[in-house]
Amino acid sequence: ASQAETEMTPTPNKTQAPCPDTPPNLVGVLHVDFNSKRNLDEVRKELGSLLQEGGRYKPPDCVAKQKVAIIIAFRNRHEHLNHWLHYLHPILMRQQLDYRVYIINQDGEGVFNRAKLMNVGYVEALKEYDFECFVFSDIDLVPIDDRNLYRCFENPRHLAVGMDKFNFHLPYNGFFGGVSSLSKKQYLKINGFPNTYWGWGGEDDDIYKRIIFRGMSISRPNTVTGRYKMIKHSRDLHNEQNPNNPGKLSHTRQTMDTDGINTLKYTVKEIVHDTLYTYINVDIDAPL
Ligand code: UDH
């Protein structure tokens, strides 16, 4: 081939440019509604061809700014999962992330433990890929503005600042619930999340305190970009409000070094790579 022809031929492994700081295809405010039921097969048909097995995506024409694991603590919320997948995958794609979705399912009927499941997600995700950023999300929260970036920032980030159930305002200044992101470095600096908050309540406040005690502050989107819709639901079985949890918060400074990622114990029972997510069923030794 002549020199000219060689230069014209696109080379498949051409080095890609980094993705731009601001993703170019964001649309801003989104229409989100949970009125009609969605089934998983429909969502698979809609999005499956755009994803790699395990609920994984990479921008096709630039190198993503960050490798992000999206971690969701889960049990028996399949209807919510279908909505979440339908809305979040397209948003995360437009945000040009190199990401993968992990559904961490608590095996059995024991008391639920959101923070411990998140710790499991962190460890298991890192076994698969060199993630540098972790977004921890509830399954029932969908952002209504795609400019709310699911990435990591200079400080641990609280993303769910404007939930509809709290009238689109923070319920209190130190609120860190719903959706948050921490880089690997930030997460390790706080020894991960507590493993000992069984049932509903307190674990998000414990995480907030860990962050402050380690000299970091909270990064947040503004209250317009940070709006969320929550799927309405009643309290789950085996996730009752635990009256012992609030009292634990006065000891976080002492307990955070011995209750966290360094003392995490669990048993993986099954890993399934679905088209839309990686599902990890895990025994976390929950009290009944
Ligand atoms: N979760 C599950 N299954 C459960 C319990 C919790 O998947 O059985 C996960 C899920 O990701 C959920 C998150 O843990 O989004 C947080 O739990 P939650 O939704 O129960 O917490 P939230 O504060 O609601 O959103 C509390 C109960 C509200 C009762 C309101 C009655 N009007």
Coordinates of C-alpha atoms and ligand atoms in Angstrom, one line a residue:
A1 CA 0.0 0.0 0.0
S2 CA 1.1 3.5 -0.7
Q3 CA 1.9 5.9 2.1
A4 CA -1.4 7.7 1.5
E5 CA -3.5 4.6 1.7
T6 CA -1.8 3.5 5.0
E7 CA -2.6 6.9 6.5
M8 CA -6.2 6.8 5.4
T9 CA -6.9 3.3 6.8
P10 CA -8.4 3.6 10.3
T11 CA -6.4 1.6 12.8
P12 CA -8.6 -0.3 15.2
N13 CA -6.3 0.2 18.2
K14 CA -5.8 3.8 17.7
T15 CA -5.1 5.5 21.1
Q16 CA -8.2 7.4 22.2
A17 CA -8.3 10.8 23.6
P18 CA -9.6 11.3 27.1
C19 CA -13.3 12.1 27.4
P20 CA -14.1 15.8 27.9
D21 CA -14.5 17.2 31.5
T22 CA -18.1 17.9 30.8
P23 CA -19.9 15.1 28.9
P24 CA -21.3 16.6 25.7
N25 CA -24.6 14.7 25.5
L26 CA -26.2 15.5 28.8
V27 CA -29.8 16.7 28.6
G28 CA -30.4 18.2 32.1
V29 CA -33.8 17.7 33.7
L30 CA -35.4 14.3 32.9
H31 CA -38.8 13.0 32.9
V32 CA -39.0 10.2 35.5
D33 CA -42.2 8.3 36.5
F34 CA -42.8 5.1 38.3
N35 CA -46.5 4.7 37.6
S36 CA -46.4 1.9 35.2
K37 CA -44.7 -1.4 36.0
R38 CA -41.6 -2.4 34.1
N39 CA -40.3 -5.8 33.5
L40 CA -36.7 -6.9 33.3
D41 CA -37.0 -8.5 29.9
E42 CA -38.2 -5.2 28.4
V43 CA -35.3 -3.4 30.0
R44 CA -32.9 -6.0 28.7
K45 CA -34.3 -5.6 25.1
E46 CA -34.1 -1.8 25.4
L47 CA -30.5 -1.6 26.7
G48 CA -28.9 -5.0 26.4
S49 CA -27.2 -4.3 23.1
L50 CA -25.5 -1.3 24.5
L51 CA -23.9 -3.1 27.5
Q52 CA -21.4 -5.8 28.1
E53 CA -22.2 -8.7 30.3
G54 CA -22.4 -7.8 33.9
G55 CA -24.0 -4.4 33.3
R56 CA -20.8 -2.9 32.1
Y57 CA -20.2 0.0 29.8
K58 CA -17.3 2.1 28.4
P59 CA -17.6 5.1 26.2
P60 CA -16.9 3.9 22.6
D61 CA -14.9 6.9 21.4
C62 CA -12.9 8.3 24.3
V63 CA -11.2 7.2 27.5
A64 CA -13.5 7.7 30.5
K65 CA -12.3 10.0 33.3
Q66 CA -12.9 7.4 36.0
K67 CA -13.6 3.7 36.4
V68 CA -16.7 3.6 38.6
A69 CA -18.3 0.7 40.4
I70 CA -22.0 1.4 41.2
I71 CA -22.9 -0.6 44.3
I72 CA -26.5 -1.3 45.5
A73 CA -27.5 -3.0 48.7
F74 CA -30.4 -5.2 47.8
R75 CA -33.1 -7.7 48.8
N76 CA -36.5 -8.4 47.3
R77 CA -36.9 -5.1 45.5
H78 CA -37.2 -6.4 41.9
E79 CA -39.8 -3.8 40.7
H80 CA -37.5 -1.0 41.9
L81 CA -34.5 -2.7 40.2
N82 CA -36.3 -2.6 36.9
H83 CA -37.0 1.1 37.1
W84 CA -33.5 1.9 38.4
L85 CA -31.9 0.0 35.5
H86 CA -34.2 1.6 32.9
Y87 CA -33.4 5.1 34.1
L88 CA -29.8 4.9 35.3
H89 CA -28.0 3.0 32.5
P90 CA -28.8 5.7 29.8
I91 CA -27.8 8.5 32.3
L92 CA -24.5 6.7 33.2
M93 CA -23.8 6.2 29.5
R94 CA -24.3 9.9 28.7
Q95 CA -22.0 10.7 31.6
Q96 CA -19.3 8.7 29.7
L97 CA -18.3 6.6 32.6
D98 CA -16.4 3.3 32.5
Y99 CA -18.8 1.7 34.9
R100 CA -20.3 -1.5 36.1
V101 CA -23.4 -2.1 38.2
Y102 CA -23.2 -4.4 41.2
I103 CA -26.4 -5.6 43.0
I104 CA -25.3 -7.0 46.4
N105 CA -28.1 -9.2 47.5
Q106 CA -28.4 -10.2 51.2
D107 CA -29.1 -13.9 51.4
G108 CA -31.7 -15.3 53.8
E109 CA -34.3 -13.6 56.0
G110 CA -32.0 -12.1 58.7
V111 CA -32.0 -8.5 59.6
F112 CA -30.9 -6.3 56.7
N113 CA -27.6 -4.4 56.8
R114 CA -27.1 -1.8 54.1
A115 CA -23.6 -0.6 55.1
K116 CA -22.1 -4.1 55.4
L117 CA -23.5 -5.0 52.0
M118 CA -21.9 -1.9 50.5
N119 CA -18.6 -3.1 52.0
V120 CA -19.0 -6.4 50.3
G121 CA -19.7 -4.6 47.0
Y122 CA -16.5 -2.7 47.4
V123 CA -14.3 -5.8 47.9
E124 CA -16.0 -7.9 45.3
A125 CA -15.9 -5.2 42.6
L126 CA -12.2 -4.7 43.1
K127 CA -11.7 -8.4 42.5
E128 CA -13.0 -7.8 38.9
Y129 CA -11.6 -4.5 37.8
D130 CA -9.3 -1.7 38.8
F131 CA -12.1 0.7 40.0
E132 CA -11.0 4.0 41.4
C133 CA -14.4 5.3 42.3
F134 CA -17.4 3.8 44.1
V135 CA -20.9 5.1 44.0
F136 CA -23.2 3.6 46.7
S137 CA -26.9 3.9 45.9
D138 CA -30.3 2.9 47.2
I139 CA -32.3 1.0 44.6
D140 CA -35.3 3.3 44.9
L141 CA -33.6 6.6 44.0
V142 CA -33.5 8.0 40.5
P143 CA -31.8 11.3 39.7
I144 CA -34.0 13.7 37.7
D145 CA -31.1 15.6 36.3
D146 CA -28.3 13.9 34.4
R147 CA -25.8 16.7 35.2
N148 CA -25.6 15.0 38.7
L149 CA -22.4 13.1 37.9
Y150 CA -21.9 9.6 39.2
R151 CA -18.2 10.1 39.8
C152 CA -15.7 10.9 42.5
F153 CA -14.6 14.3 43.6
E154 CA -11.8 15.9 45.8
N155 CA -13.9 15.0 48.8
P156 CA -16.5 12.3 49.5
R157 CA -19.6 13.3 47.6
H158 CA -23.2 13.2 48.7
L159 CA -25.4 13.1 45.6
A160 CA -28.9 12.7 46.8
V161 CA -29.3 16.2 48.2
G162 CA -32.8 16.9 46.9
M163 CA -35.1 14.0 47.4
D164 CA -38.8 14.5 46.6
K165 CA -39.8 13.0 49.9
F166 CA -37.9 15.7 51.7
N167 CA -39.3 18.5 49.5
F168 CA -36.2 18.6 47.4
H169 CA -34.1 19.8 50.4
L170 CA -31.5 18.2 52.7
P171 CA -33.4 16.9 55.8
Y172 CA -30.4 18.1 57.9
N173 CA -26.9 19.4 57.2
G174 CA -25.0 16.2 58.0
F175 CA -27.3 14.0 55.9
F176 CA -25.3 11.4 53.8
G177 CA -28.1 9.0 52.9
G178 CA -29.4 7.7 49.6
V179 CA -26.6 8.0 47.1
S180 CA -22.9 8.9 47.7
S181 CA -19.5 8.5 46.1
L182 CA -16.1 7.9 47.5
S183 CA -12.8 7.3 45.7
K184 CA -10.8 4.2 46.7
K185 CA -8.5 6.4 48.7
Q186 CA -11.3 8.3 50.5
Y187 CA -13.0 5.0 51.3
L188 CA -9.8 3.4 52.7
K189 CA -9.1 6.5 54.7
I190 CA -12.3 6.0 56.7
N191 CA -11.8 2.2 57.0
G192 CA -14.9 1.7 54.8
F193 CA -18.4 1.6 56.2
P194 CA -19.5 0.1 59.6
N195 CA -20.6 -3.6 59.6
T196 CA -22.6 -3.4 62.8
Y197 CA -25.6 -1.3 61.9
W198 CA -28.3 -4.0 61.6
G199 CA -31.8 -2.9 60.6
W200 CA -32.8 0.6 59.5
G201 CA -31.1 3.8 60.6
G202 CA -27.8 5.4 61.6
E203 CA -25.3 3.9 59.2
D204 CA -25.3 6.9 56.9
D205 CA -24.6 9.2 59.9
D206 CA -21.8 7.0 61.0
I207 CA -20.2 7.3 57.6
Y208 CA -20.6 11.0 57.7
K209 CA -18.8 11.2 61.0
R210 CA -16.0 9.0 59.7
I211 CA -15.4 11.4 56.9
I212 CA -15.3 14.4 59.2
F213 CA -13.1 12.7 61.8
R214 CA -10.6 11.9 59.0
G215 CA -10.4 15.6 58.1
M216 CA -12.4 15.5 54.9
S217 CA -15.5 17.5 54.0
I218 CA -18.6 16.7 52.0
S219 CA -18.9 17.6 48.3
R220 CA -22.4 18.1 46.9
P221 CA -24.1 19.1 43.7
N222 CA -26.4 22.1 44.0
T223 CA -30.1 21.6 45.0
V224 CA -31.3 21.9 41.4
T225 CA -28.9 19.4 39.9
G226 CA -29.2 17.1 42.9
R227 CA -32.9 16.4 42.7
Y228 CA -34.1 12.8 43.0
K229 CA -37.4 10.9 42.8
M230 CA -37.9 8.1 45.3
I231 CA -40.1 5.1 44.4
K232 CA -42.8 5.0 47.1
H233 CA -42.7 1.9 49.2
S234 CA -43.6 0.6 52.7
R235 CA -41.1 -0.5 55.2
D236 CA -39.5 -3.9 54.3
L237 CA -39.7 -7.0 56.4
H238 CA -36.6 -7.6 58.5
N239 CA -35.4 -4.0 58.2
E240 CA -37.2 -2.4 61.2
Q241 CA -35.8 0.7 62.6
N242 CA -33.2 -0.3 65.2
P243 CA -33.4 1.7 68.4
N244 CA -29.8 0.7 69.3
N245 CA -28.3 2.3 66.2
P246 CA -28.5 6.0 67.1
G247 CA -26.6 5.4 70.4
K248 CA -23.7 3.9 68.5
L249 CA -23.0 7.2 66.8
S250 CA -21.5 8.7 69.9
H251 CA -18.7 6.1 69.7
T252 CA -17.8 6.3 66.0
R253 CA -14.5 8.0 66.7
Q254 CA -13.4 5.0 68.7
T255 CA -15.1 2.2 66.8
M256 CA -14.3 3.2 63.2
D257 CA -10.8 1.7 63.4
T258 CA -12.1 -1.7 64.3
D259 CA -15.4 -1.8 62.6
G260 CA -15.0 -1.5 58.8
I261 CA -13.4 -2.9 55.8
N262 CA -10.5 -4.3 57.9
T263 CA -12.9 -6.5 59.9
L264 CA -15.4 -7.4 57.2
K265 CA -16.5 -11.1 57.0
Y266 CA -18.9 -12.7 54.6
T267 CA -19.5 -15.6 52.3
V268 CA -20.3 -15.3 48.6
K269 CA -23.0 -17.8 47.6
E270 CA -23.5 -16.9 44.0
I271 CA -22.3 -14.5 41.3
V272 CA -24.5 -14.0 38.2
H273 CA -23.4 -11.8 35.3
D274 CA -26.7 -10.6 33.9
T275 CA -26.7 -8.3 30.9
L276 CA -27.8 -5.4 33.0
Y277 CA -25.9 -6.0 36.3
T278 CA -23.6 -8.2 38.2
Y279 CA -25.6 -9.9 41.0
I280 CA -23.8 -11.1 44.0
N281 CA -25.7 -13.1 46.6
V282 CA -23.9 -13.0 49.9
D283 CA -24.3 -14.4 53.4
I284 CA -23.4 -11.7 55.9
D285 CA -24.2 -13.7 59.1
A286 CA -27.3 -11.6 59.9
P287 CA -29.1 -12.2 63.2
L288 CA -32.6 -13.5 62.7
Ligands
UDH1 N1 -33.1 -2.5 50.8 C1 -33.5 -3.6 50.1 N2 -34.3 -4.5 50.6 C2 -34.8 -4.4 51.9 C3 -34.3 -3.3 52.7 C4 -33.5 -2.3 52.1 O1 -33.1 -3.7 48.9 O2 -35.5 -5.3 52.4 C5 -32.1 -1.6 50.2 C6 -32.6 -0.8 49.0 O3 -31.6 -0.5 48.2 C7 -33.1 0.5 49.7 C8 -32.1 0.7 50.7 O4 -31.7 -0.6 51.2 O5 -33.3 1.5 48.8 C9 -32.5 1.6 51.9 O6 -33.6 1.0 52.6 P1 -35.0 1.7 52.7 O7 -35.5 2.0 51.3 O8 -35.9 0.9 53.5 O9 -34.8 3.0 53.4 P2 -35.6 4.3 53.3 O10 -35.1 5.3 54.3 O11 -37.1 3.9 53.7 O12 -35.7 4.7 51.8 C10 -37.4 3.6 55.0 C11 -38.8 3.0 55.2 C12 -39.8 3.9 54.7 C13 -41.2 3.5 55.2 C14 -42.1 4.6 54.8 C15 -43.6 4.3 55.0 N3 -44.4 5.4 54.4

